[in-house]
PDB file of C-alpha atoms in Angstrom:
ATOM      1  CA  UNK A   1     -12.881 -12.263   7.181  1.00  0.00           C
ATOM      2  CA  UNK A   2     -14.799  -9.554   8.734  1.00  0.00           C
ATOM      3  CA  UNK A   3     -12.748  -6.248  10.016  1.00  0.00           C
ATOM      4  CA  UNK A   4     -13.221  -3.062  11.349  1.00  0.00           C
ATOM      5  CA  UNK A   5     -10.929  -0.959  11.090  1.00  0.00           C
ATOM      6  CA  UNK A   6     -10.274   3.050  11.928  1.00  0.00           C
ATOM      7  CA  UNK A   7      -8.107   5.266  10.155  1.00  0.00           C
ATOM      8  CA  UNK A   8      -7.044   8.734  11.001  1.00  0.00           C
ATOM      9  CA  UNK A   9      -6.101  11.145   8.174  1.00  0.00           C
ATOM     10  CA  UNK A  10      -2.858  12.996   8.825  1.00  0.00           C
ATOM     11  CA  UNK A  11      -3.924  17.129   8.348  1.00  0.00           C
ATOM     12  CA  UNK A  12      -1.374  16.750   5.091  1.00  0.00           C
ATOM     13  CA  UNK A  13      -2.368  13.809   3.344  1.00  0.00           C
ATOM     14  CA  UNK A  14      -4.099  13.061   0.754  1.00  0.00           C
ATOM     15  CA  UNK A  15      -7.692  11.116   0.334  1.00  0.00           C
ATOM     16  CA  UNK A  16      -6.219   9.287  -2.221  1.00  0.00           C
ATOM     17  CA  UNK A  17      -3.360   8.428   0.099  1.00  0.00           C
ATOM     18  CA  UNK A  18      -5.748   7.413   2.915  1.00  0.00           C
ATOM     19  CA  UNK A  19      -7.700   5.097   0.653  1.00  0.00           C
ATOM     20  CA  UNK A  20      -3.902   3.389  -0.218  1.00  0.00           C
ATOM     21  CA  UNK A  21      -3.272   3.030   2.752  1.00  0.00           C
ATOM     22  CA  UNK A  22      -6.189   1.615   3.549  1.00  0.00           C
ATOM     23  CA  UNK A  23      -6.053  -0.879   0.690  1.00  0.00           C
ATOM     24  CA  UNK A  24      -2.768  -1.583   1.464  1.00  0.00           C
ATOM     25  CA  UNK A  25      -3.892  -2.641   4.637  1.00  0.00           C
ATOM     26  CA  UNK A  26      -6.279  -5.318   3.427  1.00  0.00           C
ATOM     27  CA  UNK A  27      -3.813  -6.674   0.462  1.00  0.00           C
ATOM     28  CA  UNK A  28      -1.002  -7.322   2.901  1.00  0.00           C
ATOM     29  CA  UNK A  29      -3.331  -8.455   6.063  1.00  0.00           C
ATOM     30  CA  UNK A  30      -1.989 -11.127   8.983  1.00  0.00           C
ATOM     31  CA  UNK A  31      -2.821 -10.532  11.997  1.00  0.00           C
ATOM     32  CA  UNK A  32      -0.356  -8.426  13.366  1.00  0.00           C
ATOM     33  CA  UNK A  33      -0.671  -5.553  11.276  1.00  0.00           C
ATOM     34  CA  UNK A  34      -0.493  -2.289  12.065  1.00  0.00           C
ATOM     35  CA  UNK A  35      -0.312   1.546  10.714  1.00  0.00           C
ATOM     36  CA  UNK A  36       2.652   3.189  10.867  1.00  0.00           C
ATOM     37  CA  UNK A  37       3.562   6.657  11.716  1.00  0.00           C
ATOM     38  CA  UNK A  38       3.782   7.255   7.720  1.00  0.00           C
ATOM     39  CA  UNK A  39       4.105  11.154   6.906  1.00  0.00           C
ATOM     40  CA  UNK A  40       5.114  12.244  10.190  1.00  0.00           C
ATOM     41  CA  UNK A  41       8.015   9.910  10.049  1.00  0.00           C
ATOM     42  CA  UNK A  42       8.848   9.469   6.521  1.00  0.00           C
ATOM     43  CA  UNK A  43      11.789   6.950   7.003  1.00  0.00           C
ATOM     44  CA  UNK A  44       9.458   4.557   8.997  1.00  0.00           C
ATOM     45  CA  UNK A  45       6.660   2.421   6.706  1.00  0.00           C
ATOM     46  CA  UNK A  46       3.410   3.175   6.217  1.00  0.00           C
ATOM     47  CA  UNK A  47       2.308  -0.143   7.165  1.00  0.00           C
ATOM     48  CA  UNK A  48       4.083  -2.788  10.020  1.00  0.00           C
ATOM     49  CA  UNK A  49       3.837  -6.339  11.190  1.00  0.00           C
ATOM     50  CA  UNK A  50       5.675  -7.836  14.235  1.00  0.00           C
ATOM     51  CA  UNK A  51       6.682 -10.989  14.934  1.00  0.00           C
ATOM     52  CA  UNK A  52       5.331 -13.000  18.195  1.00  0.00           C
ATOM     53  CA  UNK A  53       7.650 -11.766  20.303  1.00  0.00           C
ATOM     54  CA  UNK A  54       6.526  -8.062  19.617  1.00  0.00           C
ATOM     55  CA  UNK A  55       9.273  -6.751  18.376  1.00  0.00           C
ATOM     56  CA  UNK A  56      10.498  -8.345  15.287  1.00  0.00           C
ATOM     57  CA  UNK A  57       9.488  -6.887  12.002  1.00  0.00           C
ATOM     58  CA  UNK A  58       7.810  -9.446   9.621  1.00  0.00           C
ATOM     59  CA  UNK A  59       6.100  -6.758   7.080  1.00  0.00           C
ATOM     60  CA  UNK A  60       6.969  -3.025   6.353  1.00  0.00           C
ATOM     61  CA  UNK A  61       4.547  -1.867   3.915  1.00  0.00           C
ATOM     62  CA  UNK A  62       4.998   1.691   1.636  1.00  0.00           C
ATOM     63  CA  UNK A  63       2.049   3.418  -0.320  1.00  0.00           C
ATOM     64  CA  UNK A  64       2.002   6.042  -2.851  1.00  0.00           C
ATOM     65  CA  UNK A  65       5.267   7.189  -4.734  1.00  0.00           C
ATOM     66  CA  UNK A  66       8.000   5.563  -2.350  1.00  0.00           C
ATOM     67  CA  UNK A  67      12.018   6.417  -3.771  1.00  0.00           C
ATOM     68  CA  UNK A  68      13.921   3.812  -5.052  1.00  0.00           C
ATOM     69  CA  UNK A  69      16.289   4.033  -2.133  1.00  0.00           C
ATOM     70  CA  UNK A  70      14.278   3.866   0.870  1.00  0.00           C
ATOM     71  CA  UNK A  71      12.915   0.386  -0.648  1.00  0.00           C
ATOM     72  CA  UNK A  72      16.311  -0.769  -1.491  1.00  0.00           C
ATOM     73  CA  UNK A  73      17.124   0.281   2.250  1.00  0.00           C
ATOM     74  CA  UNK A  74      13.977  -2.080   3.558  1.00  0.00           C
ATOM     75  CA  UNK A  75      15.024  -5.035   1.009  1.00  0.00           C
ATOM     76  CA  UNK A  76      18.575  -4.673   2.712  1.00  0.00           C
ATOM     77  CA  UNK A  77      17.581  -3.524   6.408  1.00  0.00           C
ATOM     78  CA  UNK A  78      14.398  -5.212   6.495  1.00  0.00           C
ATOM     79  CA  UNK A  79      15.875  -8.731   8.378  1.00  0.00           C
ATOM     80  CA  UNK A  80      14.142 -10.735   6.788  1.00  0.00           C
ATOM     81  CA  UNK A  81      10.830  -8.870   6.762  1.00  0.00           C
ATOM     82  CA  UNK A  82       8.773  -8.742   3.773  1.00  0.00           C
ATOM     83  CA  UNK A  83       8.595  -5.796   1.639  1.00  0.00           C
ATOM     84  CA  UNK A  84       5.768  -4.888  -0.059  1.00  0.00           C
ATOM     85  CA  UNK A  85       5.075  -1.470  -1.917  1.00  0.00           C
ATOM     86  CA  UNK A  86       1.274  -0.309  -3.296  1.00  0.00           C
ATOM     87  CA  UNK A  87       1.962   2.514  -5.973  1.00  0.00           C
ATOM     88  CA  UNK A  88      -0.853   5.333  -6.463  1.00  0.00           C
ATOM     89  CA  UNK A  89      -0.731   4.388 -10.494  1.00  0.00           C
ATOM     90  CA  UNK A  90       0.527   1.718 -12.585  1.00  0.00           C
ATOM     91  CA  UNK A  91       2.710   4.647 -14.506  1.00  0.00           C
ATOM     92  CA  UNK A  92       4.586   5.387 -11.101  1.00  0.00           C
ATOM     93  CA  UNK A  93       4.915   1.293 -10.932  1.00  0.00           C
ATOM     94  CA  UNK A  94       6.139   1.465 -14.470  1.00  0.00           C
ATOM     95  CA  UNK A  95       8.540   4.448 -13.567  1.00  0.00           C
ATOM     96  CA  UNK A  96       9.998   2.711 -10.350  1.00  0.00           C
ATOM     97  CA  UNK A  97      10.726  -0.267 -12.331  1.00  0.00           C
ATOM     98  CA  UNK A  98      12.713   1.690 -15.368  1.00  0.00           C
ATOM     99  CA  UNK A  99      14.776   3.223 -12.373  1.00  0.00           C
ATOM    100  CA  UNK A 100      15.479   0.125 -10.673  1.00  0.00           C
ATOM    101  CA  UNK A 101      16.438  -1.641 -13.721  1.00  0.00           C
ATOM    102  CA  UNK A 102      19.009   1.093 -14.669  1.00  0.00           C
ATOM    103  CA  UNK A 103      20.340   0.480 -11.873  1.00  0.00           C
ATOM    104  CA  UNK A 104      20.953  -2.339  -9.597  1.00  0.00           C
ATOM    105  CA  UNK A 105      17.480  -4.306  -9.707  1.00  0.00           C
ATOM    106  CA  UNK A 106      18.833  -7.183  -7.829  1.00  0.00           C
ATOM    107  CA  UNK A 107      18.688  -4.552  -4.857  1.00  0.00           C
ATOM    108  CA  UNK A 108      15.025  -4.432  -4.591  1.00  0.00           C
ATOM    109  CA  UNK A 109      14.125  -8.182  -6.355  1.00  0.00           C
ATOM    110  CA  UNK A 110      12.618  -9.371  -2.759  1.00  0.00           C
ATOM    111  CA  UNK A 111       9.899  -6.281  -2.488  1.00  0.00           C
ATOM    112  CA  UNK A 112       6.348  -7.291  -3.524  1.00  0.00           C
ATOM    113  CA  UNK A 113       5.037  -4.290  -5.805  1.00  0.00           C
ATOM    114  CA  UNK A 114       1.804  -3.722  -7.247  1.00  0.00           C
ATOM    115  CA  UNK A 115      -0.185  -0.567  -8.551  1.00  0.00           C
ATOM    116  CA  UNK A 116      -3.760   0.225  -7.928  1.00  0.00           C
ATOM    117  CA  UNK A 117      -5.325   0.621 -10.900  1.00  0.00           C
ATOM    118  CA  UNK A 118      -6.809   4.196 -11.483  1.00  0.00           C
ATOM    119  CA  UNK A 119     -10.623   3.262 -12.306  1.00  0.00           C
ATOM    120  CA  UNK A 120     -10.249   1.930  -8.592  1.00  0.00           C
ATOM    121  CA  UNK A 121      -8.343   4.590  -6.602  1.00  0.00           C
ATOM    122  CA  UNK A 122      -9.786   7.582  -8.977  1.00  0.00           C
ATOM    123  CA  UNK A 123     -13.608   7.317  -7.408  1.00  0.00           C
ATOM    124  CA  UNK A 124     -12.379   6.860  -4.076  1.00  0.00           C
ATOM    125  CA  UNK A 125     -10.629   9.496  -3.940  1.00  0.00           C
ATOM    126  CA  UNK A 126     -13.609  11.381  -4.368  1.00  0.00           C
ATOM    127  CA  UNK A 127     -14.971  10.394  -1.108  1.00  0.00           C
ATOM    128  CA  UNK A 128     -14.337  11.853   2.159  1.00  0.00           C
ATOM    129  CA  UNK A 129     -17.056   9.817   4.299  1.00  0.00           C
ATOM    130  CA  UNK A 130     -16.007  10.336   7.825  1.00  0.00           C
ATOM    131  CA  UNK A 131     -17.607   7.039   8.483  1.00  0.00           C
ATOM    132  CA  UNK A 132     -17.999   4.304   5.357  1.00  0.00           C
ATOM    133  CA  UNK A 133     -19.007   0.478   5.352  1.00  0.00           C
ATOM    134  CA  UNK A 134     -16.987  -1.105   2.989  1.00  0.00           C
ATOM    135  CA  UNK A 135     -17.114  -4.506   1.209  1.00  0.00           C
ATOM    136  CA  UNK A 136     -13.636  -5.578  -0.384  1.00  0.00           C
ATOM    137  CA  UNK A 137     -12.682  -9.257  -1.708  1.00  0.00           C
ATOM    138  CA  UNK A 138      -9.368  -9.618  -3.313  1.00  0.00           C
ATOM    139  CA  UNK A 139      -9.465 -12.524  -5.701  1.00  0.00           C
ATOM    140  CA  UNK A 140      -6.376 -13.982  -7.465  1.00  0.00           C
ATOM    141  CA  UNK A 141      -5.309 -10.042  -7.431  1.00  0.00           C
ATOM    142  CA  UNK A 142      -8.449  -8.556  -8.227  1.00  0.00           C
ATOM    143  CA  UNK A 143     -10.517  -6.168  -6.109  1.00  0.00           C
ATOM    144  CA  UNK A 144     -14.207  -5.956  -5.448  1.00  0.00           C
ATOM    145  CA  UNK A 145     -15.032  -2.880  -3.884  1.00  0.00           C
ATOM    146  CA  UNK A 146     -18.155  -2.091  -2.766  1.00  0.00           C
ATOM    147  CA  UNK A 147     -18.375   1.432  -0.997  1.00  0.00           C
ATOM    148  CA  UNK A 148     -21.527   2.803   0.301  1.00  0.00           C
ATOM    149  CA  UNK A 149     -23.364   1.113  -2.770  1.00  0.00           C
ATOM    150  CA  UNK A 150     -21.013   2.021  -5.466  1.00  0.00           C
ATOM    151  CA  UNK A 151     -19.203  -1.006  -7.086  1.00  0.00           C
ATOM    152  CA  UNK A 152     -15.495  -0.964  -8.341  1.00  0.00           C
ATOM    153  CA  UNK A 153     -13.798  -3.838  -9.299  1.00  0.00           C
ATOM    154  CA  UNK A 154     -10.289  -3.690 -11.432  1.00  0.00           C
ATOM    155  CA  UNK A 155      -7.022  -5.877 -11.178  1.00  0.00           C
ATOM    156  CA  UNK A 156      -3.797  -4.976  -9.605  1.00  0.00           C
ATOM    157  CA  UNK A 157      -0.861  -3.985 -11.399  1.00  0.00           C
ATOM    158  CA  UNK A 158       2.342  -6.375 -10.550  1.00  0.00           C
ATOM    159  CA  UNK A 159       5.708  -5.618 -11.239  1.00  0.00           C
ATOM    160  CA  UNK A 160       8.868  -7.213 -11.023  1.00  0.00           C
ATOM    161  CA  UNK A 161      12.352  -5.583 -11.426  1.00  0.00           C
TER     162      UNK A 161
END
């Protein structure tokens, strides 16, 4: 499926959190999807799907380092709306899943969560191309990037609670 797609970068964030959310975008993709207001309004995701009446959350999306307790607050908030988190690293996956599993894991068992691995976020992050053709296939969870003739390719990071 072809897509175009523009992003605006928020004066505070990150390139690195751009390109997340971003990815994010194209890993959790139906046709409703939208950004969200994401650093200006930190409670609210950084990624949304409504239903078909317009209203109805199906997908709330978080990028980055999300707390434990805002995604246990979408897993029990959400009505029925899948979760689904993209962390920056597979460390911060690994670090979310140690907390959650100290605590009550069953809280946040429903959330999809996945890490982008760094050999793929890393060289983005390097780029700041106000305007960028990009070529992405995800694959049985694996990414083919190619970004203004670079290639990347590397496998997400999955993690379960």
């Amino acid at each position: 499926r072809d897509l175009a797609v523009k992003v605006a970068r928020h004066p505070s964030e990150t390139v690195e959190r751009l390109w997340l959310r971003l990815l994010a975008y194209c890993w959790q993709w139906e046709e409703s999807i939208a950004f969200g207001p994401g650093i200006c309004e930190p409670e609210e995701p950084d990624l949304v799907a409504l239903g078909a009446d317009g209203s109805t959350r199906t997908l709330l999306v978080r990028v980055g380092r999300p707390e434990l307790a805002r995604i246990e607050k979408d897993c029990a908030r959400g009505g029925g709306a899948k979760v689904a988190v993209l962390f920056d690293t597979p460390r911060r996956l690994e670090a979310f899943l140690a907390e959650a599993r100290a605590g009550r894991p069953e809280r946040v068992a429903r959330a999809e969560l996945a890490a982008i691995p760094e050999e793929i976020l890393r060289p983005l992050a390097q780029r700041e191309d106000r305007r960028l053709k990009l070529g992405l296939t995800i694959a049985d969870d694996h990414l083919y990037l190619d970004v203004g003739g670079e290639t990347l390719d590397g496998a997400l990071v999955r993690g379960r609670p």
